[in-house]
Amino acid sequence: AYIHICKAVFSNDSYTPEQRSQAFIDVCGAVLGDLKDAEIRGDPRFPNYCKVAIGYISSVHLGQCKLLRSYHRKHLSHDVTVSQAIQTTWTMPDFFSPVRIGPPLRKEKVISAEYTEAELFQREEIKARRQIEGVTKNTLGAISLLARIILEQYEDYAEAEQLYRESITGWKNFDDSDSDAPLKISSDLFWLGRALHEQGKYTEAEVTLRGSVQCRTIVQGVYHPATEGARKHLLRATMAPRMSTQGGSKMESSGEKLDLRTDS
């Protein structure tokens, strides 16, 4: 079953995190059958002596690890289905979208607690590489990965912006001597544009995403999925100021945001 799930989820490199998450949900549903919607706590089909606890972290309480439990304790725990519990254990930056759990009015967006260590590891790696190597390609790669974790999982768009700007500046120094630099720059420009958009910096986001489209057109081609994805986000960034003045403020006041979660 595990191999079957891995093949369904990881065999297509062009999947976005959202598409990969949906593929994971679909294949888990096929494997689990009727059990996919069974709650891990209280379902009579699961023996009482089988106790499971799954660590997760909420995007609201970044430093606080919580547990999903299959048994009752004095500490509150969300009631989740088997499918949601499995999803939570798999969620990681760059591969899956965060899982939304909890009652309708109190839903949390969560990731596996394992990946809080990934953020700490990246910070330590960057610190060590700066001291030992200076600004190398490996250092810039680590900075870009940390920025992606911060943006996608923690939604700290201001820090992600700062990290992507640093990465782009560094890669420009390799532009003439490294064939990978243009692709890295185009990718960082794309994610920087998303971080700017989420902060309401629409003009900067439009300029940045336009630069990403131009880079990706040259490096990857006009019809490449990454180029098309960048064009789509550029269109959204271009429309955002108009939406905010023609009814968009109502959307923002209700807590809704423009969906920028489609990767490219």
Tab-separated table of C-alpha atoms in Angstrom:
chain	number	residue	atom	x	y	z
A	1	ALA	CA	0.000	0.000	0.000
A	2	TYR	CA	2.818	2.385	0.875
A	3	ILE	CA	4.546	1.860	-2.490
A	4	HIS	CA	1.208	2.321	-4.272
A	5	ILE	CA	0.664	5.651	-2.476
A	6	CYS	CA	4.199	6.859	-3.239
A	7	LYS	CA	3.820	6.053	-6.929
A	8	ALA	CA	0.515	7.913	-7.125
A	9	VAL	CA	1.806	10.953	-5.250
A	10	PHE	CA	5.422	11.390	-6.356
A	11	SER	CA	5.526	9.989	-9.894
A	12	ASN	CA	4.448	13.287	-11.495
A	13	ASP	CA	7.112	15.973	-11.007
A	14	SER	CA	4.862	18.675	-12.461
A	15	TYR	CA	2.345	18.443	-9.602
A	16	THR	CA	1.801	21.559	-7.542
A	17	PRO	CA	1.499	21.108	-3.757
A	18	GLU	CA	-2.266	21.375	-4.131
A	19	GLN	CA	-2.407	18.767	-6.886
A	20	ARG	CA	-0.087	16.449	-4.959
A	21	SER	CA	-2.252	16.817	-1.850
A	22	GLN	CA	-5.365	15.959	-3.845
A	23	ALA	CA	-3.626	12.952	-5.388
A	24	PHE	CA	-2.674	11.849	-1.882
A	25	ILE	CA	-6.253	12.219	-0.647
A	26	ASP	CA	-7.577	10.254	-3.628
A	27	VAL	CA	-5.145	7.351	-3.347
A	28	CYS	CA	-5.563	7.148	0.427
A	29	GLY	CA	-9.307	7.019	-0.066
A	30	ALA	CA	-8.903	4.136	-2.497
A	31	VAL	CA	-6.575	2.269	-0.125
A	32	LEU	CA	-8.585	2.884	3.046
A	33	GLY	CA	-12.033	2.324	1.560
A	34	ASP	CA	-14.757	2.848	4.165
A	35	LEU	CA	-12.162	3.664	6.819
A	36	LYS	CA	-11.110	6.932	5.166
A	37	ASP	CA	-13.880	8.886	6.909
A	38	ALA	CA	-13.609	7.021	10.212
A	39	GLU	CA	-12.473	9.154	13.139
A	40	ILE	CA	-9.296	7.982	14.814
A	41	ARG	CA	-10.912	8.439	18.226
A	42	GLY	CA	-14.086	6.671	19.242
A	43	ASP	CA	-14.749	4.616	16.129
A	44	PRO	CA	-15.835	1.102	17.235
A	45	ARG	CA	-13.843	-0.483	14.398
A	46	PHE	CA	-10.581	0.453	16.127
A	47	PRO	CA	-9.555	-1.462	19.288
A	48	ASN	CA	-9.334	0.562	22.499
A	49	TYR	CA	-5.885	-0.756	23.306
A	50	CYS	CA	-4.436	0.748	20.113
A	51	LYS	CA	-3.326	4.256	21.096
A	52	VAL	CA	-1.869	6.628	18.511
A	53	ALA	CA	-0.583	10.188	18.935
A	54	ILE	CA	0.462	12.324	15.944
A	55	GLY	CA	2.477	15.488	16.428
A	56	TYR	CA	1.489	18.589	14.486
A	57	ILE	CA	2.068	22.303	14.534
A	58	SER	CA	-0.465	25.036	13.883
A	59	SER	CA	0.415	28.001	11.678
A	60	VAL	CA	-1.010	30.203	14.464
A	61	HIS	CA	1.129	28.772	17.288
A	62	LEU	CA	4.366	28.133	15.439
A	63	GLY	CA	6.434	27.027	18.381
A	64	GLN	CA	3.827	24.864	20.087
A	65	CYS	CA	3.640	21.182	19.202
A	66	LYS	CA	0.230	19.587	19.712
A	67	LEU	CA	-1.060	16.044	19.390
A	68	LEU	CA	-3.884	14.367	17.532
A	69	ARG	CA	-4.915	11.470	19.748
A	70	SER	CA	-6.865	8.286	19.183
A	71	TYR	CA	-7.649	8.184	22.908
A	72	HIS	CA	-9.215	10.547	25.429
A	73	ARG	CA	-7.082	12.738	27.691
A	74	LYS	CA	-7.709	15.865	29.745
A	75	HIS	CA	-6.010	17.947	27.042
A	76	LEU	CA	-8.248	18.918	24.148
A	77	SER	CA	-7.526	17.330	20.798
A	78	HIS	CA	-9.185	17.698	17.404
A	79	ASP	CA	-11.373	14.884	16.157
A	80	VAL	CA	-9.918	13.942	12.783
A	81	THR	CA	-10.492	11.193	10.274
A	82	VAL	CA	-7.952	8.523	9.424
A	83	SER	CA	-7.332	10.254	6.095
A	84	GLN	CA	-6.679	13.629	7.765
A	85	ALA	CA	-4.351	12.022	10.317
A	86	ILE	CA	-2.280	10.392	7.573
A	87	GLN	CA	-2.165	13.659	5.625
A	88	THR	CA	-0.864	15.482	8.691
A	89	THR	CA	2.067	13.093	9.063
A	90	TRP	CA	3.069	13.695	5.425
A	91	THR	CA	2.791	17.477	5.159
A	92	MET	CA	6.120	19.111	4.330
A	93	PRO	CA	7.315	22.215	2.492
A	94	ASP	CA	7.388	22.117	-1.313
A	95	PHE	CA	5.397	18.890	-1.547
A	96	PHE	CA	2.008	19.213	0.141
A	97	SER	CA	-0.449	21.896	1.136
A	98	PRO	CA	-1.069	22.334	4.868
A	99	VAL	CA	-3.963	20.272	6.217
A	100	ARG	CA	-7.051	22.033	7.564
A	101	ILE	CA	-8.489	20.322	10.637
A	102	GLY	CA	-11.014	21.199	13.322
A	103	PRO	CA	-14.658	22.305	13.453
A	104	PRO	CA	-15.920	24.669	10.720
A	105	LEU	CA	-15.591	27.869	12.742
A	106	ARG	CA	-12.231	26.961	14.340
A	107	LYS	CA	-10.250	25.301	11.597
A	108	GLU	CA	-6.484	25.227	11.879
A	109	LYS	CA	-3.968	24.922	9.065
A	110	VAL	CA	-1.376	22.444	10.270
A	111	ILE	CA	1.817	20.702	9.240
A	112	SER	CA	3.687	17.763	10.703
A	113	ALA	CA	5.635	18.657	13.840
A	114	GLU	CA	8.651	17.028	12.219
A	115	TYR	CA	9.075	19.998	9.913
A	116	THR	CA	9.544	22.555	12.636
A	117	GLU	CA	12.928	20.893	12.939
A	118	ALA	CA	13.440	21.492	9.219
A	119	GLU	CA	13.166	25.244	9.745
A	120	LEU	CA	15.616	25.179	12.660
A	121	PHE	CA	17.987	22.980	10.681
A	122	GLN	CA	17.910	25.366	7.716
A	123	ARG	CA	18.671	28.352	9.930
A	124	GLU	CA	21.620	26.547	11.502
A	125	GLU	CA	22.877	25.407	8.109
A	126	ILE	CA	22.729	28.939	6.709
A	127	LYS	CA	24.570	30.309	9.744
A	128	ALA	CA	27.305	27.676	9.434
A	129	ARG	CA	27.697	28.125	5.672
A	130	ARG	CA	27.993	31.904	6.027
A	131	GLN	CA	30.806	31.447	8.530
A	132	ILE	CA	32.674	28.709	6.652
A	133	GLU	CA	31.934	29.300	2.957
A	134	GLY	CA	30.508	32.776	2.706
A	135	VAL	CA	27.832	33.343	0.059
A	136	THR	CA	28.081	30.265	-2.149
A	137	LYS	CA	25.534	28.485	-4.313
A	138	ASN	CA	24.880	26.081	-1.442
A	139	THR	CA	24.278	28.988	0.935
A	140	LEU	CA	21.838	30.592	-1.483
A	141	GLY	CA	20.030	27.293	-1.989
A	142	ALA	CA	19.588	26.961	1.773
A	143	ILE	CA	18.307	30.550	2.015
A	144	SER	CA	15.787	29.931	-0.770
A	145	LEU	CA	14.545	26.741	0.874
A	146	LEU	CA	14.132	28.475	4.238
A	147	ALA	CA	12.197	31.264	2.520
A	148	ARG	CA	9.859	28.690	0.971
A	149	ILE	CA	9.242	27.059	4.366
A	150	ILE	CA	8.559	30.456	5.951
A	151	LEU	CA	6.203	31.514	3.149
A	152	GLU	CA	4.270	28.304	2.547
A	153	GLN	CA	4.031	26.828	6.030
A	154	TYR	CA	4.236	29.806	8.408
A	155	GLU	CA	2.909	32.581	6.165
A	156	ASP	CA	5.496	35.046	7.459
A	157	TYR	CA	5.535	36.978	4.208
A	158	ALA	CA	7.764	39.808	5.424
A	159	GLU	CA	10.607	37.459	6.398
A	160	ALA	CA	10.117	35.430	3.217
A	161	GLU	CA	10.423	38.651	1.198
A	162	GLN	CA	13.684	39.525	2.918
A	163	LEU	CA	15.140	36.047	2.342
A	164	TYR	CA	14.145	35.910	-1.328
A	165	ARG	CA	15.654	39.338	-1.965
A	166	GLU	CA	18.905	38.152	-0.421
A	167	SER	CA	18.883	34.986	-2.522
A	168	ILE	CA	18.186	36.884	-5.765
A	169	THR	CA	20.995	39.361	-5.068
A	170	GLY	CA	23.387	36.489	-4.407
A	171	TRP	CA	22.423	34.545	-7.526
A	172	LYS	CA	22.970	37.615	-9.707
A	173	ASN	CA	26.652	37.424	-8.796
A	174	PHE	CA	26.763	33.971	-10.389
A	175	ASP	CA	24.727	34.951	-13.441
A	176	ASP	CA	27.646	35.100	-15.875
A	177	SER	CA	29.464	32.029	-14.596
A	178	ASP	CA	26.739	29.578	-13.621
A	179	SER	CA	24.149	28.148	-15.985
A	180	ASP	CA	21.728	27.428	-13.114
A	181	ALA	CA	21.577	31.052	-11.946
A	182	PRO	CA	18.889	32.309	-14.400
A	183	LEU	CA	16.538	29.477	-13.418
A	184	LYS	CA	17.136	30.076	-9.706
A	185	ILE	CA	16.554	33.803	-10.121
A	186	SER	CA	13.318	33.275	-12.065
A	187	SER	CA	12.031	30.919	-9.364
A	188	ASP	CA	12.956	33.287	-6.522
A	189	LEU	CA	11.348	36.198	-8.370
A	190	PHE	CA	8.127	34.212	-8.636
A	191	TRP	CA	7.997	33.425	-4.923
A	192	LEU	CA	9.049	36.947	-3.995
A	193	GLY	CA	6.137	38.226	-6.072
A	194	ARG	CA	3.758	36.005	-4.137
A	195	ALA	CA	5.155	37.197	-0.809
A	196	LEU	CA	4.727	40.819	-1.904
A	197	HIS	CA	1.170	40.189	-3.092
A	198	GLU	CA	0.173	38.633	0.226
A	199	GLN	CA	1.403	41.785	1.989
A	200	GLY	CA	-0.723	43.993	-0.262
A	201	LYS	CA	2.317	45.377	-2.096
A	202	TYR	CA	0.561	44.996	-5.424
A	203	THR	CA	2.715	47.338	-7.525
A	204	GLU	CA	5.946	45.677	-6.401
A	205	ALA	CA	4.356	42.263	-6.834
A	206	GLU	CA	3.349	43.083	-10.413
A	207	VAL	CA	6.828	44.304	-11.334
A	208	THR	CA	8.468	41.280	-9.712
A	209	LEU	CA	6.129	38.739	-11.284
A	210	ARG	CA	6.570	40.400	-14.674
A	211	GLY	CA	10.301	39.874	-14.253
A	212	SER	CA	9.680	36.225	-13.387
A	213	VAL	CA	7.579	35.757	-16.520
A	214	GLN	CA	10.310	37.283	-18.668
A	215	CYS	CA	13.023	35.122	-17.086
A	216	ARG	CA	10.996	31.936	-17.323
A	217	THR	CA	10.076	32.634	-20.936
A	218	ILE	CA	13.769	32.885	-21.818
A	219	VAL	CA	14.983	29.996	-19.663
A	220	GLN	CA	12.090	27.522	-19.829
A	221	GLY	CA	10.035	28.587	-22.821
A	222	VAL	CA	6.797	30.456	-23.341
A	223	TYR	CA	4.566	27.374	-22.987
A	224	HIS	CA	6.306	25.755	-20.025
A	225	PRO	CA	3.922	25.150	-17.055
A	226	ALA	CA	6.137	27.284	-14.804
A	227	THR	CA	5.943	30.190	-17.258
A	228	GLU	CA	2.177	29.833	-17.573
A	229	GLY	CA	1.858	29.736	-13.778
A	230	ALA	CA	3.870	32.935	-13.464
A	231	ARG	CA	1.654	34.629	-16.070
A	232	LYS	CA	-1.448	33.597	-14.143
A	233	HIS	CA	-0.133	35.097	-10.901
A	234	LEU	CA	0.956	38.230	-12.769
A	235	LEU	CA	-2.625	38.662	-13.985
A	236	ARG	CA	-3.933	38.308	-10.436
A	237	ALA	CA	-1.422	40.829	-9.139
A	238	THR	CA	-2.433	43.245	-11.906
A	239	MET	CA	-6.125	42.871	-11.043
A	240	ALA	CA	-5.675	43.109	-7.265
A	241	PRO	CA	-5.682	46.938	-6.910
A	242	ARG	CA	-8.831	47.155	-9.029
A	243	MET	CA	-10.538	44.491	-6.938
A	244	SER	CA	-9.637	46.278	-3.714
A	245	THR	CA	-11.317	49.485	-4.948
A	246	GLN	CA	-14.326	47.820	-6.617
A	247	GLY	CA	-15.668	45.537	-3.940
A	248	GLY	CA	-12.441	43.819	-2.969
A	249	SER	CA	-12.464	45.615	0.370
A	250	LYS	CA	-15.626	43.704	1.255
A	251	MET	CA	-13.892	40.464	0.425
A	252	GLU	CA	-10.888	41.384	2.567
A	253	SER	CA	-13.034	42.470	5.499
A	254	SER	CA	-14.729	39.069	5.501
A	255	GLY	CA	-11.349	37.395	5.894
A	256	GLU	CA	-11.116	36.033	2.355
A	257	LYS	CA	-7.969	36.363	0.290
A	258	LEU	CA	-7.062	35.934	-3.310
A	259	ASP	CA	-6.058	32.329	-3.860
A	260	LEU	CA	-2.337	32.319	-4.581
A	261	ARG	CA	-1.699	28.727	-3.622
A	262	THR	CA	-1.249	27.292	-7.097
A	263	ASP	CA	2.429	26.568	-7.552
A	264	SER	CA	4.232	26.792	-10.863
